[in-house]
Structures are given as C-alpha cells and as structure tokens.
Short mmCIF file of C-alpha atoms and ligand atoms in Angstrom, two decimals:
data_model
loop_
_atom_site.label_atom_id
_atom_site.label_comp_id
_atom_site.label_asym_id
_atom_site.label_seq_id
_atom_site.Cartn_x
_atom_site.Cartn_y
_atom_site.Cartn_z
CA MET Z 101 -130.29 30.59 -54.06
CA LYS Z 102 -127.67 32.33 -56.15
CA THR Z 103 -125.45 30.08 -58.26
CA SER Z 104 -122.41 31.51 -56.47
CA GLU Z 105 -123.65 29.89 -53.24
CA ARG Z 106 -123.77 26.48 -54.84
CA THR Z 107 -120.23 25.70 -53.81
CA GLY Z 108 -118.50 24.50 -50.68
CA GLN Z 109 -117.24 21.39 -48.96
CA VAL Z 110 -119.25 18.20 -49.25
CA VAL Z 111 -118.71 15.02 -47.23
CA ALA Z 112 -119.84 11.61 -48.44
CA LEU Z 113 -120.02 8.43 -46.34
CA CYS Z 114 -119.34 5.43 -48.48
CA GLY Z 115 -118.87 1.67 -48.64
CA GLY Z 116 -117.75 -0.08 -51.78
CA ILE Z 117 -119.42 -0.54 -55.14
CA GLY Z 118 -122.81 1.17 -54.58
CA GLY Z 119 -121.34 4.06 -52.64
CA ALA Z 120 -118.44 4.57 -55.04
CA LYS Z 121 -120.88 5.09 -57.94
CA LEU Z 122 -122.32 8.22 -56.31
CA ALA Z 123 -118.91 9.30 -54.97
CA LEU Z 124 -117.70 9.31 -58.58
CA GLY Z 125 -120.70 11.43 -59.66
CA LEU Z 126 -120.02 13.88 -56.83
CA SER Z 127 -116.32 14.10 -57.66
CA ARG Z 128 -117.19 14.92 -61.27
CA VAL Z 129 -119.73 17.67 -60.56
CA LEU Z 130 -117.88 19.33 -57.65
CA ALA Z 131 -114.81 21.52 -58.00
CA PRO Z 132 -111.45 19.85 -57.25
CA GLY Z 133 -110.93 19.61 -53.49
CA GLU Z 134 -114.59 20.13 -52.56
CA LEU Z 135 -115.38 16.46 -51.95
CA SER Z 136 -114.22 14.38 -48.98
CA VAL Z 137 -115.21 10.73 -48.79
CA ILE Z 138 -115.19 8.92 -45.45
CA VAL Z 139 -114.82 5.24 -46.31
CA ASN Z 140 -115.75 2.06 -44.44
CA THR Z 141 -112.79 -0.03 -43.29
CA GLY Z 142 -114.81 -2.66 -41.38
CA ASP Z 143 -114.23 -4.97 -44.38
CA ASP Z 144 -110.43 -4.71 -44.09
CA PHE Z 145 -108.51 -7.87 -43.34
CA GLU Z 146 -105.10 -9.50 -43.37
CA HIS Z 147 -104.78 -12.09 -46.10
CA LEU Z 148 -101.64 -13.83 -47.35
CA GLY Z 149 -99.66 -11.43 -45.19
CA LEU Z 150 -101.20 -8.38 -46.89
CA HIS Z 151 -103.40 -5.62 -45.50
CA ILE Z 152 -106.43 -5.50 -47.79
CA SER Z 153 -108.88 -2.56 -47.71
CA PRO Z 154 -111.60 -3.54 -50.21
CA ASP Z 155 -113.87 -0.50 -49.91
CA LEU Z 156 -111.04 2.01 -49.84
CA ASP Z 157 -109.60 0.43 -52.98
CA THR Z 158 -112.97 0.36 -54.74
CA VAL Z 159 -113.33 4.10 -54.11
CA LEU Z 160 -109.70 4.82 -55.06
CA TYR Z 161 -109.94 2.84 -58.31
CA THR Z 162 -113.36 4.28 -59.16
CA LEU Z 163 -112.35 7.92 -58.62
CA ALA Z 164 -109.07 7.37 -60.47
CA GLY Z 165 -110.89 5.86 -63.47
CA LEU Z 166 -109.08 2.56 -62.95
CA ALA Z 167 -111.98 0.37 -61.76
CA ASP Z 168 -113.25 -2.58 -63.73
CA PRO Z 169 -116.63 -1.43 -65.07
CA GLU Z 170 -118.16 -4.93 -65.14
CA ARG Z 171 -117.09 -6.31 -61.76
CA GLY Z 172 -117.27 -2.95 -59.95
CA TRP Z 173 -114.32 -4.04 -57.75
CA GLY Z 174 -110.67 -4.39 -58.63
CA ARG Z 175 -108.88 -2.86 -61.59
CA ALA Z 176 -109.77 -2.84 -65.26
CA ASP Z 177 -107.40 -4.55 -67.65
CA GLU Z 178 -106.44 -7.00 -64.92
CA SER Z 179 -104.54 -10.27 -65.25
CA TRP Z 180 -104.61 -13.20 -62.83
CA ASN Z 181 -101.16 -14.84 -63.07
CA PHE Z 182 -100.59 -14.53 -59.32
CA MET Z 183 -103.84 -16.36 -58.50
CA GLN Z 184 -103.08 -19.15 -60.96
CA ALA Z 185 -99.56 -19.59 -59.61
CA LEU Z 186 -100.88 -19.49 -56.04
CA GLY Z 187 -103.43 -22.19 -56.88
CA ARG Z 188 -100.70 -24.41 -58.31
CA LEU Z 189 -98.90 -24.12 -54.99
CA GLY Z 190 -102.04 -25.06 -53.05
CA GLY Z 191 -102.44 -21.54 -51.59
CA GLU Z 192 -105.76 -19.96 -50.57
CA THR Z 193 -107.58 -18.83 -53.71
CA TRP Z 194 -111.07 -17.96 -52.41
CA PHE Z 195 -110.24 -14.23 -52.39
CA ASN Z 196 -109.31 -13.01 -55.87
CA LEU Z 197 -106.31 -10.70 -56.12
CA GLY Z 198 -105.46 -9.45 -59.60
CA ASP Z 199 -101.84 -8.83 -60.54
CA ARG Z 200 -102.20 -5.04 -60.75
CA ASP Z 201 -104.41 -4.90 -57.65
CA LEU Z 202 -101.74 -6.84 -55.77
CA ALA Z 203 -99.40 -3.86 -56.14
CA MET Z 204 -101.83 -1.74 -54.07
CA HIS Z 205 -101.95 -4.31 -51.26
CA ALA Z 206 -98.17 -4.77 -51.26
CA ALA Z 207 -97.56 -0.98 -51.23
CA ARG Z 208 -100.08 -0.43 -48.41
CA THR Z 209 -98.73 -3.31 -46.33
CA ALA Z 210 -95.17 -1.99 -46.66
CA PHE Z 211 -96.34 1.54 -45.77
CA LEU Z 212 -98.13 0.29 -42.64
CA ARG Z 213 -95.22 -1.96 -41.59
CA ALA Z 214 -92.91 1.07 -41.82
CA GLY Z 215 -95.12 2.79 -39.23
CA GLY Z 216 -97.42 4.74 -41.56
CA THR Z 217 -101.17 5.02 -41.03
CA LEU Z 218 -103.98 3.94 -43.33
CA SER Z 219 -105.16 7.54 -43.68
CA ALA Z 220 -101.66 8.72 -44.65
CA PHE Z 221 -101.47 5.92 -47.22
CA ALA Z 222 -104.88 6.90 -48.62
CA ALA Z 223 -103.85 10.57 -48.88
CA ASP Z 224 -100.58 9.63 -50.56
CA THR Z 225 -102.31 7.29 -53.04
CA VAL Z 226 -104.96 9.90 -53.87
CA ARG Z 227 -102.14 12.25 -54.90
CA LYS Z 228 -100.28 9.59 -56.87
CA LEU Z 229 -103.41 8.54 -58.76
CA GLY Z 230 -104.38 12.15 -59.54
CA ILE Z 231 -107.72 12.06 -57.67
CA HIS Z 232 -109.24 15.47 -56.91
CA ALA Z 233 -111.17 14.41 -53.79
CA HIS Z 234 -110.01 13.66 -50.23
CA LEU Z 235 -110.38 10.02 -49.23
CA VAL Z 236 -110.34 9.30 -45.52
CA PRO Z 237 -110.72 5.87 -43.95
CA MET Z 238 -113.18 6.01 -41.03
CA SER Z 239 -110.38 5.06 -38.61
CA ASP Z 240 -106.69 4.20 -38.57
CA ASP Z 241 -107.46 1.65 -35.86
CA ALA Z 242 -108.66 -1.86 -36.65
CA VAL Z 243 -112.46 -2.13 -36.62
CA ARG Z 244 -113.55 -5.51 -37.96
CA THR Z 245 -117.07 -6.41 -39.05
CA ILE Z 246 -118.09 -9.82 -37.73
CA ILE Z 247 -121.24 -11.47 -39.04
CA GLU Z 248 -123.06 -13.61 -36.49
CA THR Z 249 -124.80 -16.29 -38.56
CA ASP Z 250 -126.92 -19.39 -38.00
CA GLU Z 251 -123.70 -21.40 -38.42
CA ASP Z 252 -120.84 -19.49 -36.90
CA ASP Z 253 -119.45 -16.01 -36.34
CA LEU Z 254 -117.72 -15.11 -39.59
CA PRO Z 255 -115.17 -12.36 -40.27
CA PHE Z 256 -116.64 -10.15 -42.99
CA GLN Z 257 -114.73 -11.44 -46.03
CA HIS Z 258 -115.35 -15.03 -45.02
CA TYR Z 259 -119.10 -14.31 -44.98
CA PHE Z 260 -119.10 -12.09 -48.08
CA VAL Z 261 -116.62 -13.74 -50.42
CA ARG Z 262 -115.75 -17.25 -49.19
CA ARG Z 263 -119.35 -18.13 -48.19
CA ARG Z 264 -120.99 -15.83 -50.81
CA CYS Z 265 -123.35 -14.35 -48.19
CA ASP Z 266 -125.04 -17.76 -47.89
CA PRO Z 267 -125.33 -18.15 -44.07
CA VAL Z 268 -128.34 -16.55 -42.41
CA VAL Z 269 -127.40 -13.33 -40.59
CA LYS Z 270 -128.48 -13.11 -36.96
CA ALA Z 271 -126.55 -10.01 -35.92
CA ILE Z 272 -123.55 -7.90 -36.92
CA ARG Z 273 -120.87 -6.56 -34.62
CA PHE Z 274 -117.86 -4.32 -35.10
CA GLU Z 275 -114.89 -5.62 -33.17
CA GLY Z 276 -112.51 -2.98 -31.91
CA ALA Z 277 -114.99 -0.15 -32.53
CA ARG Z 278 -115.32 0.87 -28.91
CA SER Z 279 -111.63 1.74 -28.57
CA ALA Z 280 -111.18 3.05 -32.14
CA LYS Z 281 -110.67 6.72 -32.90
CA PRO Z 282 -111.91 8.46 -36.03
CA ALA Z 283 -109.06 8.97 -38.49
CA PRO Z 284 -107.43 12.42 -38.33
CA GLY Z 285 -109.69 15.01 -39.93
CA VAL Z 286 -112.92 12.97 -39.87
CA LEU Z 287 -114.61 14.88 -37.04
CA ALA Z 288 -113.37 18.24 -38.34
CA LEU Z 289 -114.88 17.44 -41.75
CA LEU Z 290 -118.28 16.66 -40.23
CA THR Z 291 -118.37 19.60 -37.84
CA ASN Z 292 -117.16 22.19 -40.36
CA PRO Z 293 -119.67 25.04 -39.80
CA THR Z 294 -119.70 25.98 -43.48
CA LEU Z 295 -120.18 22.44 -44.79
CA ARG Z 296 -122.56 22.29 -47.78
CA ALA Z 297 -123.90 18.76 -47.27
CA VAL Z 298 -123.26 15.33 -45.82
CA ILE Z 299 -124.37 12.59 -48.18
CA ILE Z 300 -124.75 8.99 -47.07
CA CYS Z 301 -124.20 7.16 -50.35
CA PRO Z 302 -126.46 4.26 -51.40
CA SER Z 303 -124.29 1.79 -49.53
CA ASN Z 304 -125.36 -1.21 -47.48
CA PRO Z 305 -126.62 0.35 -44.20
CA TYR Z 306 -125.64 -2.67 -42.08
CA LEU Z 307 -122.31 -3.69 -43.63
CA SER Z 308 -120.95 -0.43 -45.01
CA VAL Z 309 -122.43 2.55 -43.15
CA ASP Z 310 -122.97 1.11 -39.64
CA PRO Z 311 -119.24 0.33 -39.23
CA ILE Z 312 -118.49 4.02 -39.92
CA LEU Z 313 -121.14 5.07 -37.39
CA SER Z 314 -119.73 2.59 -34.84
CA VAL Z 315 -116.52 4.61 -34.46
CA PRO Z 316 -117.02 6.72 -31.32
CA GLY Z 317 -117.62 10.38 -32.13
CA ILE Z 318 -118.75 9.99 -35.75
CA ARG Z 319 -122.46 9.51 -35.03
CA ASP Z 320 -122.52 12.53 -32.67
CA ALA Z 321 -120.62 14.68 -35.15
CA LEU Z 322 -123.11 13.74 -37.86
CA SER Z 323 -126.18 14.45 -35.79
CA SER Z 324 -124.81 17.82 -34.71
CA SER Z 325 -123.70 18.77 -38.22
CA ARG Z 326 -125.08 22.13 -39.38
CA ALA Z 327 -125.19 20.85 -42.94
CA PRO Z 328 -128.13 18.82 -44.22
CA VAL Z 329 -127.46 15.09 -43.81
CA ILE Z 330 -129.06 13.22 -46.69
CA VAL Z 331 -129.22 9.48 -47.31
CA VAL Z 332 -129.65 8.04 -50.79
CA SER Z 333 -131.56 4.79 -50.37
CA PRO Z 334 -129.82 1.64 -51.63
CA ILE Z 335 -133.23 -0.02 -52.01
CA ILE Z 336 -135.17 0.34 -55.26
CA GLY Z 337 -138.67 -1.11 -55.53
CA GLY Z 338 -138.18 -3.59 -52.68
CA HIS Z 339 -134.87 -4.90 -54.01
CA ALA Z 340 -131.18 -4.18 -53.60
CA VAL Z 341 -129.49 -3.28 -56.86
CA LYS Z 342 -126.64 -5.65 -56.02
CA GLY Z 343 -125.33 -7.55 -53.03
CA PRO Z 344 -126.91 -8.88 -49.86
CA THR Z 345 -128.67 -5.75 -48.48
CA ALA Z 346 -132.22 -7.04 -49.07
CA LYS Z 347 -131.34 -10.60 -47.97
CA ILE Z 348 -129.88 -9.28 -44.70
CA MET Z 349 -132.89 -7.02 -44.09
CA LYS Z 350 -135.22 -10.02 -44.42
CA GLU Z 351 -133.00 -12.19 -42.21
CA LEU Z 352 -132.98 -9.48 -39.53
CA GLY Z 353 -136.80 -9.43 -39.67
CA LEU Z 354 -136.97 -6.05 -41.44
CA SER Z 355 -139.12 -5.18 -44.45
CA VAL Z 356 -137.21 -4.24 -47.60
CA THR Z 357 -138.73 -0.78 -47.78
CA THR Z 358 -138.01 2.93 -47.61
CA GLU Z 359 -139.62 2.90 -44.16
CA THR Z 360 -136.90 0.58 -42.83
CA ILE Z 361 -134.15 2.79 -44.28
CA VAL Z 362 -135.73 5.89 -42.66
CA ALA Z 363 -136.08 4.07 -39.31
CA HIS Z 364 -132.48 2.89 -39.52
CA TYR Z 365 -131.13 6.43 -39.86
CA ARG Z 366 -133.69 8.16 -37.61
CA GLY Z 367 -132.18 11.01 -35.60
CA LEU Z 368 -129.22 11.19 -37.94
CA ILE Z 369 -130.60 12.29 -41.29
CA ASP Z 370 -132.46 15.44 -42.33
CA ALA Z 371 -133.70 14.17 -45.67
CA LEU Z 372 -133.93 11.22 -47.97
CA VAL Z 373 -133.49 10.47 -51.67
CA ILE Z 374 -135.50 7.58 -53.13
CA ASP Z 375 -136.08 6.16 -56.56
CA ARG Z 376 -139.21 6.89 -58.61
CA ALA Z 377 -140.16 3.22 -58.14
CA ASP Z 378 -140.68 4.04 -54.44
CA GLY Z 379 -142.25 7.48 -54.99
CA GLY Z 380 -145.40 6.35 -53.17
CA ASP Z 381 -143.37 6.09 -49.91
CA ALA Z 382 -142.47 9.81 -49.89
CA ALA Z 383 -145.56 11.02 -48.02
CA ARG Z 384 -145.00 8.53 -45.19
CA ALA Z 385 -141.29 9.24 -44.68
CA GLY Z 386 -141.83 12.12 -42.22
CA LEU Z 387 -138.80 13.88 -43.73
CA PRO Z 388 -138.16 15.97 -46.83
CA VAL Z 389 -137.83 13.52 -49.72
CA LEU Z 390 -136.38 13.88 -53.20
CA VAL Z 391 -137.90 11.37 -55.64
CA THR Z 392 -135.70 10.84 -58.66
CA GLN Z 393 -134.01 8.10 -60.64
CA THR Z 394 -131.40 6.67 -58.27
CA LEU Z 395 -130.33 3.71 -60.40
CA MET Z 396 -126.87 4.60 -61.73
CA LYS Z 397 -126.17 2.57 -64.86
CA ASP Z 398 -123.54 4.84 -66.36
CA VAL Z 399 -121.49 7.90 -65.63
CA VAL Z 400 -124.25 10.24 -66.86
CA ASP Z 401 -126.61 8.73 -64.24
CA ARG Z 402 -123.94 9.17 -61.55
CA GLU Z 403 -123.43 12.86 -62.39
CA ARG Z 404 -127.14 13.54 -62.72
CA LEU Z 405 -127.94 11.97 -59.33
CA ALA Z 406 -124.99 13.79 -57.70
CA SER Z 407 -126.23 17.15 -59.03
CA ALA Z 408 -129.82 16.43 -57.98
CA VAL Z 409 -128.73 15.52 -54.43
CA LEU Z 410 -126.57 18.67 -54.16
CA ASP Z 411 -129.41 20.90 -55.41
CA PHE Z 412 -131.73 19.22 -52.90
CA ALA Z 413 -129.19 19.91 -50.11
CA ASP Z 414 -128.90 23.56 -51.15
CA ASP Z 415 -132.69 23.96 -51.11
CA LEU Z 416 -132.85 22.37 -47.64
CA ARG Z 417 -130.14 24.74 -46.37
CA LEU Z 418 -131.98 27.70 -47.80
CA THR Z 419 -135.27 26.62 -46.18
CA THR Z 420 -133.55 26.14 -42.82
CA SER Z 421 -131.86 29.55 -42.94
CA GLU Z 422 -135.15 31.20 -43.95
CA MET Z 423 -136.84 29.54 -40.98
CA GLU Z 424 -134.05 30.65 -38.64
CA ARG Z 425 -134.35 34.22 -39.96
CA ALA Z 426 -138.13 34.17 -39.59
CA SER Z 427 -137.93 32.96 -35.98
CA ALA Z 428 -135.27 35.60 -35.19
CA ASP Z 429 -137.55 38.31 -36.66
CA ALA Z 430 -140.61 37.07 -34.72
P1 GDP C 663 -120.20 -2.98 -51.22
O1 GDP C 663 -119.41 -2.57 -50.00
O2 GDP C 663 -119.36 -3.25 -52.42
O3 GDP C 663 -121.27 -3.99 -50.96
O4 GDP C 663 -120.97 -1.67 -51.67
P2 GDP C 663 -121.90 -0.65 -50.91
O5 GDP C 663 -122.24 -1.08 -49.52
O6 GDP C 663 -121.33 0.70 -51.09
O7 GDP C 663 -123.17 -0.74 -51.83
C1 GDP C 663 -124.07 -1.81 -51.82
C2 GDP C 663 -125.45 -1.24 -51.99
O8 GDP C 663 -125.46 -0.37 -53.11
C3 GDP C 663 -126.53 -2.27 -52.25
O9 GDP C 663 -127.49 -2.18 -51.22
C4 GDP C 663 -127.15 -1.83 -53.58
O10 GDP C 663 -128.56 -1.92 -53.56
C5 GDP C 663 -126.74 -0.38 -53.67
N1 GDP C 663 -126.60 0.09 -55.04
C6 GDP C 663 -125.75 -0.37 -55.98
N2 GDP C 663 -125.90 0.33 -57.13
C7 GDP C 663 -126.89 1.24 -56.90
C8 GDP C 663 -127.50 2.23 -57.71
O11 GDP C 663 -127.19 2.42 -58.90
N3 GDP C 663 -128.50 2.98 -57.11
C9 GDP C 663 -128.90 2.78 -55.82
N4 GDP C 663 -129.87 3.54 -55.32
N5 GDP C 663 -128.33 1.84 -55.04
C10 GDP C 663 -127.33 1.09 -55.57
#
C-alpha cells in the first residue's frame, strides 16, 4: 500500500486506564482530527450531587497530558484538601475526588443541569483542553453497569471502588441500555464507508466494552462496518495487566486465554492483536492475528503499538480489496 493511503478516520472503543493507553498512542501517531474515541459511560454515577464519568475523564486527562502517570486515573499534581475536609465532616470518602478533578465534575454537573448533554460537554472539554481527537460518550442516556455478585447486586463503583472488586461476580447487566440511544455521531462514525479501522482497545471486555455494545445499534453498526474491526487483547500470558478482568473471567467460569477473548467478540471482529507471550495461540484463533508486544509501559510503547495496529489494519484492508477485485474479475 502506498504511504499516501495510510491516512483516514480511525475509531477506537475504550474504557478507562487500559484503553486510554492505546488511545493516547493512536492520538499521537494519527493526524489531528483523524481519531474518534467512543468511551464507556456504564461506570458513570451520581455521587455527592455530582455527575461523575470516570472513563471519560481518564481518556480526557490522558489525551490532554494531564493524567497522573502512577495512578492512571485522576489528574497529576493533585491535592486532596476536599477529601480531608469532607472526612472531617463525616461525609462519604470511599470514592477519592482530588481538588483539581473536582472542577471537572462540578463543571459537567452544571452543564448537564443547564440542559446540556454529556456528548456536548465532552466535545466542549476536548476543545478547551486542546485535544486533537474526538471523544464521544457511548450514549447521552443513562446506562448503568450493575454487578450481580454472590452477596448483592452492586452499582459499578460500589463493586469496583468501595468493595475493591472483592465480591464474586455472577453476572453483569446494563440498566437502561434497552431504551438508550447511541450519542449523536456514534453510528455515523462506525458506518463511515471510508473508515480506516475500528480498534477495540485493550479494555475490560465485560466492564468496559460490553456496556458500549449494549447500546442498541452499536453492535450492528460495528459488525456491518466496512473497516477492519480489530481487538487488542487485554490479557497477557494468562493475566490481566491491571484490574479485575482475569478475576471476573474465572468467576464467570471462563479461561483466562486468548480463546475466550476471541469467543467473546466472535461475529464482531475481523482480527486480533495479542502479546508475544501468547504467540502460541495465534494458529488457533481462526482470525488474522498480529503478535507483538502489547504491554504499554511508556509513551514509546503506546505509539509503537498504535502504529503496529494501524499497519495491520491497512494490510487487512488491502487483502480484502484484493480479494474483492479478484472475485469481480473471476
Ligand atoms: P478501567 O476501566 O480503568 O478498568 O480500564 P479498561 O477497561 O480500559 O482497561 C482494563 C484492562 O486493560 C485490563 O484488562 C488490563 O489487563 C488491560 N491493560 C492495562 N494495561 C495494558 C497494557 O499495557 N497492555 C494490554 N494489552 N492490556 C492492558
């Protein structure tokens, strides 16, 4: 393929910390305006009177260069006066809100109360923070991830933060999904006939990507996309890099393997990217597979993986168009 063809719109589906790492790599190797990120909002919740969108904020802070590099969530150079003062007053302190981060939640809550939408707030914030990608929440309607556990049904943040993912997961549901609509632009992004690639970032398939796919219309748009749909596995060598992905897989009776990731996305993806540690799984995947280093420790790793995934997508597109030409000639 000619270098001049290695351009075009790219869509990424993304949760929080894991997904945002690759989204950052993509935003750095693509031209300004070429990347659109559809972000999970199943983790959103109302807390202390504020509308909190953890994944959206992780992606916003990461792409704006404001994220805390150690924690992966929240802002760098943060202070915690609000939390300390809240604790002194006997307020709820299980969900940490840094002083600078608090400004985002207050601004968003005011925007929504004045009748604005989450997607309009995201677009506005992207501009204000000087981000060169489009960030679109999966829906402007409330879709809430509920974790059915061996103890109780827990709203996502209560499972994830307050209970530190301790309860055993039995099932996961997305309240409000059935009547939710994709945010404006989401379906158009996925059905764009000249789209270069759709990349499902290495996010938790059950907690971060499934909520996006639960919004009516998104799954169909993805499976009918003319662009290659590629998932980057969040599993490396039988382990999750971070978070409860592997624990949940085991609790749901699934093996922590490439095979499970392929089965999870069957019918939706055209190809798969796995780490070298899992290279032996490639032959059994039944799909085109790119084996490369997928562990992203620093920004160089993020850019390198982003470029490798885009090159892989371009090669897949070329192969498909060659096959279409050959069958037309036959
Ligand atoms: P959360 O919403 O903050 O939990 O973040 P995501 O759902 O976007 O990402 C969580 C997933 O990212 C976990 O399953 C991790 O295994 C995966 N992950 C984190 N860092 C990396 C990485 O560097 N490489 C790969 N392949 N997966 C990663």
